[in-house]
Amino acid sequence: MLDKIGIPKSLSWGFLGVMLFMMGDGLEAGWLSPFLVDNGLTVQQSAAIFTVYGISIALSSWFSGVCLDVFGPKKSMSMGLLFYVIGTAGFITFGFESMNYPVMLITYFIKGFGYPLFAYSFLTWVIYRSPKNKLSTAVGWFWVAYCAGMMVLGSWYSSYAIQYLGYVNTLWTSIFWVCLGTIFALVINKDKFEKKQISSKKEAVNELLKGITILKTNPRVAAGGVVRIINSVGSYGFPVFLPMHMAEHGIETSVWLQLWGTIFLGNIIFNLVFGFVGDKFGWKNTIIWFGGVGCAIFTLLLYYTPMITNGNLIATSIVGFIWGACLAGYVPIGALVPSVAGEDKGAAMSILNFAAGLSSFVAPAIAMTFIGSAGAEGVVWIFAILYLASAVIVKFIRLPEEDEMKKETDPLAS
């Protein structure tokens, strides 16, 4: 039954493992920025912590796909766990408790190497294991697990945990959740992955470098990477300033955490829906209309709704739910880009994973750069324009079958 609904049966426990790992990783995402600002840091300093975190995420994401080809998924994912535990323990012990800003920058940077090596290596594993006619659906299931953990369970759990455990102890529990996720993904999950046969160190280095050289050899993969960056600008950019905007209009931080969870409940549901839709309606059509255009419209509405309705939680939640659903319209990018990469699927996934990680750097960087001059409203408009630009880019990414059709029609036209 799992195979019929698009989940590779041999990897089913891994999906649960990713969900639990990302729950631990994402439990502070909705409240860390306002907490840091309330305890003496400026908005710019808080954004800088998220920015350096994004840099390490981007670096780790870039090589997650090719690391899987060279080292195998279990070694790559185990390295992710190690980085996460070291970075988180250091952040809490030496930075967070004393509000030591330089230490928080360094340790949060180390933590950022963790989840991409874990989650994105697993995503590449899924790409290799899934048939093409169900590829978008399988990717959709991955993002269901990813977002259910990071954006929903993490937010909901922390909204209650911080009341009973306090902020510091809530952060410590994140290590428990990521370790539990690792047990499901790497111990209970018994799938065997045959990594590429590499006969020399030089060949291994060349395989790792494909995560860079494919940008030149296959511009369509590079274009897909740009789209993937834009996909997540709201997810990583909004937490930097939107909680404060919501609070100005009557939606306090504790309520915001639940609202953020509700937003990504819509994302979870429609990650699966648009996985199916992408396989039926077309990967590109789904990304263009539901992803690019839909996100542009509802990004603006998410900002203006609490202003127009005087902080009406129901109206804001409905708009947020739809915005989260539109984000899921980008799910087929995980099927589109590997398909235009031919045999270099690992390298293509490295670019996509790097782009997803780079977004966690780009989005806070945009907020940090423009929040002073353009304000929160200007940043939101920048995000909306970027979403529209992504729709245009996808229009020009041709699949191999579109190339074949063009070759057949060109002689007829001439």
Coordinates of N, CA, C and O in Angstrom, one line a residue, residues 240-337:
V240 N 12.0 36.4 11.1 CA 12.9 37.5 11.5 C 12.2 38.7 11.9 O 12.5 39.4 12.9
F241 N 11.0 39.0 11.3 CA 10.4 40.3 11.6 C 8.8 40.2 11.7 O 8.2 41.0 12.3
L242 N 8.2 39.1 11.2 CA 6.8 39.0 11.2 C 6.2 38.8 12.6 O 5.1 39.4 12.9
P243 N 6.9 38.1 13.5 CA 6.3 38.0 14.9 C 6.1 39.4 15.5 O 5.1 39.7 16.2
M244 N 7.1 40.3 15.3 CA 6.9 41.7 15.8 C 5.8 42.5 15.1 O 5.1 43.2 15.8
H245 N 5.7 42.3 13.8 CA 4.6 42.9 13.1 C 3.2 42.4 13.6 O 2.3 43.2 13.8
M246 N 3.1 41.1 13.8 CA 1.9 40.5 14.3 C 1.6 41.1 15.7 O 0.4 41.4 16.1
A247 N 2.6 41.2 16.6 CA 2.4 41.7 17.9 C 1.9 43.1 17.9 O 1.1 43.5 18.8
E248 N 2.4 43.9 17.0 CA 1.9 45.3 16.9 C 0.4 45.4 16.6 O -0.2 46.4 16.8
H249 N -0.1 44.3 16.0 CA -1.6 44.3 15.6 C -2.3 43.3 16.5 O -3.4 42.7 16.0
G250 N -1.9 43.0 17.7 CA -2.7 42.2 18.6 C -2.4 40.7 18.7 O -3.1 40.0 19.4
I251 N -1.5 40.2 17.9 CA -1.2 38.7 17.9 C 0.1 38.5 18.6 O 1.2 38.7 18.0
E252 N 0.1 38.1 19.9 CA 1.3 38.0 20.7 C 2.1 36.8 20.3 O 1.6 35.9 19.5
T253 N 3.3 36.7 20.8 CA 4.3 35.7 20.4 C 3.8 34.3 20.6 O 3.9 33.4 19.7
S254 N 3.1 34.0 21.7 CA 2.6 32.7 22.0 C 1.5 32.3 21.0 O 1.5 31.1 20.6
V255 N 0.7 33.2 20.7 CA -0.3 33.0 19.7 C 0.3 32.9 18.3 O -0.1 32.0 17.4
W256 N 1.3 33.7 18.0 CA 2.0 33.6 16.7 C 2.6 32.2 16.5 O 2.6 31.7 15.4
L257 N 3.1 31.6 17.5 CA 3.7 30.2 17.4 C 2.6 29.3 16.9 O 2.9 28.4 16.1
Q258 N 1.5 29.4 17.5 CA 0.4 28.5 17.1 C -0.1 28.8 15.6 O -0.4 27.9 14.9
L259 N -0.1 30.1 15.3 CA -0.4 30.6 14.0 C 0.6 30.0 13.0 O 0.2 29.5 11.9
W260 N 1.9 30.1 13.3 CA 2.9 29.6 12.4 C 2.8 28.1 12.2 O 3.0 27.6 11.1
G261 N 2.4 27.4 13.3 CA 2.1 26.0 13.1 C 0.9 25.7 12.2 O 0.9 24.8 11.4
T262 N -0.1 26.5 12.3 CA -1.3 26.4 11.5 C -1.0 26.7 10.0 O -1.4 26.0 9.1
I263 N -0.1 27.7 9.8 CA 0.3 28.0 8.4 C 0.9 26.8 7.8 O 0.6 26.4 6.6
F264 N 1.8 26.1 8.5 CA 2.5 25.0 7.9 C 1.7 23.7 8.0 O 2.1 22.7 7.4
L265 N 0.6 23.7 8.7 CA -0.3 22.6 8.6 C -0.9 22.6 7.2 O -1.0 21.5 6.5
G266 N -1.2 23.8 6.7 CA -1.7 23.9 5.3 C -0.6 23.4 4.3 O -0.8 22.8 3.3
N267 N 0.7 23.8 4.6 CA 1.8 23.4 3.8 C 1.9 21.9 3.8 O 2.2 21.3 2.7
I268 N 1.8 21.2 4.9 CA 1.9 19.8 5.0 C 0.9 19.1 4.1 O 1.2 18.2 3.4
I269 N -0.4 19.5 4.3 CA -1.5 18.9 3.6 C -1.3 19.0 2.1 O -1.4 18.0 1.3
F270 N -0.9 20.2 1.7 CA -0.8 20.4 0.2 C 0.6 20.0 -0.3 O 0.7 19.9 -1.6
N271 N 1.6 19.8 0.5 CA 2.8 19.1 0.0 C 2.4 17.8 -0.7 O 2.9 17.4 -1.7
L272 N 1.5 17.0 0.0 CA 1.1 15.8 -0.6 C 0.1 16.0 -1.8 O 0.3 15.3 -2.8
V273 N -0.8 17.0 -1.6 CA -1.7 17.2 -2.7 C -1.0 17.6 -4.0 O -1.3 17.1 -5.1
F274 N -0.1 18.6 -3.9 CA 0.6 19.1 -5.1 C 1.7 18.1 -5.6 O 2.1 18.2 -6.7
G275 N 2.1 17.1 -4.7 CA 2.9 16.0 -5.2 C 2.1 15.2 -6.2 O 2.5 14.9 -7.3
F276 N 0.8 14.9 -5.9 CA -0.1 14.1 -6.8 C -0.4 15.0 -8.0 O -0.4 14.6 -9.2
V277 N -0.8 16.3 -7.7 CA -1.2 17.2 -8.8 C 0.0 17.4 -9.8 O -0.2 17.4 -11.0
G278 N 1.2 17.5 -9.3 CA 2.4 17.7 -10.2 C 2.5 16.5 -11.1 O 2.9 16.7 -12.3
D279 N 2.3 15.3 -10.7 CA 2.4 14.1 -11.5 C 1.3 14.0 -12.6 O 1.5 13.4 -13.6
K280 N 0.2 14.7 -12.3 CA -1.0 14.6 -13.2 C -1.1 15.9 -14.1 O -1.3 15.8 -15.3
F281 N -1.0 17.0 -13.4 CA -1.2 18.3 -14.1 C 0.0 18.8 -14.8 O -0.1 19.7 -15.7
G282 N 1.1 18.3 -14.4 CA 2.4 18.8 -15.0 C 3.2 19.5 -13.9 O 2.7 20.3 -13.2
W283 N 4.5 19.1 -13.8 CA 5.4 19.7 -12.8 C 5.5 21.2 -13.0 O 5.4 21.9 -12.0
K284 N 5.8 21.6 -14.2 CA 6.0 23.0 -14.4 C 4.7 23.9 -14.2 O 4.8 24.9 -13.6
N285 N 3.6 23.4 -14.7 CA 2.3 24.1 -14.5 C 2.0 24.3 -13.0 O 1.5 25.4 -12.5
T286 N 2.3 23.3 -12.2 CA 2.0 23.3 -10.8 C 2.9 24.3 -10.1 O 2.4 25.1 -9.3
I287 N 4.2 24.4 -10.4 CA 5.1 25.3 -9.8 C 4.7 26.7 -10.2 O 4.7 27.6 -9.4
I288 N 4.4 27.0 -11.5 CA 4.2 28.3 -12.0 C 3.0 28.9 -11.3 O 3.0 30.0 -10.8
W289 N 1.8 28.2 -11.4 CA 0.6 28.8 -11.0 C 0.3 28.7 -9.5 O -0.1 29.7 -8.9
F290 N 0.5 27.5 -9.0 CA 0.2 27.4 -7.5 C 1.3 27.9 -6.7 O 1.1 28.5 -5.6
G291 N 2.6 27.7 -7.1 CA 3.7 28.1 -6.4 C 4.0 29.6 -6.5 O 3.8 30.4 -5.6
G292 N 4.5 29.9 -7.7 CA 5.0 31.3 -7.9 C 3.9 32.4 -7.8 O 4.0 33.3 -7.0
V293 N 2.8 32.2 -8.6 CA 1.7 33.2 -8.6 C 1.0 33.2 -7.2 O 0.7 34.2 -6.6
G294 N 0.7 32.0 -6.8 CA -0.1 31.9 -5.5 C 0.7 32.5 -4.3 O 0.1 33.2 -3.5
C295 N 2.0 32.2 -4.2 CA 2.8 32.7 -3.1 C 2.9 34.2 -3.2 O 2.9 34.9 -2.1
A296 N 3.0 34.8 -4.4 CA 3.1 36.2 -4.5 C 1.9 36.9 -3.9 O 2.0 37.9 -3.2
I297 N 0.7 36.4 -4.3 CA -0.5 37.0 -3.8 C -0.7 36.9 -2.3 O -0.9 37.9 -1.6
F298 N -0.5 35.7 -1.8 CA -0.8 35.4 -0.4 C 0.3 35.9 0.6 O 0.1 36.0 1.8
T299 N 1.5 36.1 0.0 CA 2.6 36.7 0.8 C 2.2 38.2 1.2 O 2.3 38.6 2.4
L300 N 1.6 38.9 0.3 CA 1.1 40.2 0.6 C -0.1 40.2 1.5 O -0.2 41.0 2.5
L301 N -1.0 39.3 1.3 CA -2.2 39.2 2.1 C -1.8 38.8 3.5 O -2.5 39.3 4.5
L302 N -0.8 38.0 3.7 CA -0.4 37.6 5.1 C 0.1 38.8 5.9 O -0.2 38.9 7.1
Y303 N 0.7 39.7 5.2 CA 1.2 40.9 5.9 C 0.0 41.9 6.2 O -0.1 42.5 7.3
Y304 N -0.8 42.1 5.2 CA -1.9 43.1 5.3 C -3.1 42.7 6.1 O -3.8 43.6 6.6
T305 N -3.4 41.4 6.2 CA -4.6 41.0 6.8 C -4.7 41.4 8.3 O -5.8 41.9 8.7
P306 N -3.7 41.2 9.1 CA -3.8 41.6 10.5 C -4.0 43.1 10.6 O -4.6 43.6 11.6
M307 N -3.5 43.9 9.7 CA -3.6 45.4 9.7 C -5.1 45.7 9.4 O -5.7 46.6 10.0
I308 N -5.6 45.1 8.3 CA -7.0 45.4 7.9 C -8.0 44.9 8.9 O -9.0 45.6 9.1
T309 N -7.8 43.8 9.5 CA -8.8 43.2 10.4 C -8.5 43.5 11.9 O -9.2 42.9 12.7
N310 N -7.6 44.3 12.2 CA -7.2 44.7 13.6 C -6.8 43.4 14.4 O -7.2 43.2 15.5
G311 N -6.0 42.6 13.7 CA -5.5 41.4 14.4 C -6.4 40.3 14.5 O -6.3 39.4 15.4
N312 N -7.4 40.2 13.6 CA -8.4 39.1 13.7 C -7.6 37.8 13.4 O -7.1 37.6 12.3
L313 N -7.6 36.9 14.4 CA -6.8 35.7 14.3 C -7.4 34.7 13.3 O -6.6 34.0 12.6
I314 N -8.7 34.6 13.2 CA -9.3 33.6 12.3 C -9.0 34.0 10.8 O -8.5 33.2 10.0
A315 N -9.1 35.3 10.5 CA -8.9 35.8 9.2 C -7.4 35.6 8.8 O -7.0 35.1 7.7
T316 N -6.5 35.9 9.8 CA -5.1 35.8 9.5 C -4.7 34.3 9.4 O -3.8 34.0 8.5
S317 N -5.3 33.5 10.2 CA -5.0 32.0 10.1 C -5.4 31.5 8.8 O -4.7 30.6 8.2
I318 N -6.6 31.9 8.2 CA -7.1 31.4 6.9 C -6.1 31.8 5.8 O -5.7 31.0 5.0
V319 N -5.7 33.1 5.8 CA -4.7 33.5 4.8 C -3.4 32.8 5.0 O -2.8 32.4 4.0
G320 N -3.0 32.6 6.2 CA -1.7 31.9 6.4 C -1.8 30.5 6.0 O -0.8 30.0 5.4
F321 N -2.9 29.8 6.2 CA -3.1 28.4 5.8 C -3.0 28.3 4.3 O -2.3 27.4 3.8
I322 N -3.6 29.3 3.6 CA -3.5 29.3 2.1 C -2.1 29.6 1.6 O -1.6 29.0 0.6
W323 N -1.4 30.5 2.3 CA 0.0 30.8 1.9 C 0.8 29.6 2.1 O 1.6 29.2 1.2
G324 N 0.7 28.9 3.2 CA 1.4 27.6 3.4 C 1.1 26.6 2.3 O 2.0 25.9 1.9
A325 N -0.2 26.5 1.9 CA -0.6 25.6 0.8 C 0.1 26.0 -0.5 O 0.6 25.1 -1.3
C326 N 0.2 27.3 -0.8 CA 0.8 27.8 -2.0 C 2.3 27.4 -2.0 O 2.9 27.1 -3.1
L327 N 3.0 27.5 -0.9 CA 4.4 27.1 -0.8 C 4.6 25.7 -1.3 O 5.6 25.4 -1.9
A328 N 3.6 24.8 -1.0 CA 3.7 23.4 -1.5 C 3.6 23.3 -3.0 O 3.9 22.2 -3.5
G329 N 3.2 24.3 -3.7 CA 3.1 24.3 -5.1 C 4.5 24.1 -5.7 O 4.6 23.8 -6.9
Y330 N 5.5 24.4 -5.0 CA 6.9 24.2 -5.5 C 7.4 22.8 -5.3 O 8.5 22.5 -5.7
V331 N 6.6 21.9 -4.7 CA 7.1 20.5 -4.5 C 7.6 19.8 -5.8 O 8.7 19.2 -5.7
P332 N 7.0 20.0 -6.9 CA 7.5 19.3 -8.1 C 8.9 19.7 -8.6 O 9.5 19.1 -9.5
I333 N 9.5 20.8 -8.0 CA 10.8 21.2 -8.4 C 11.8 20.1 -8.0 O 12.8 19.9 -8.7
G334 N 11.5 19.3 -7.0 CA 12.3 18.2 -6.6 C 12.3 17.0 -7.6 O 13.2 16.1 -7.6
A335 N 11.3 17.0 -8.4 CA 11.2 16.0 -9.5 C 11.7 16.6 -10.8 O 12.4 15.9 -11.6
L336 N 11.4 17.9 -11.1 CA 11.8 18.6 -12.3 C 13.3 18.6 -12.5 O 13.9 18.3 -13.5
V337 N 14.1 19.1 -11.5 CA 15.5 19.4 -11.6 C 16.3 18.1 -11.8 O 17.2 18.0 -12.7

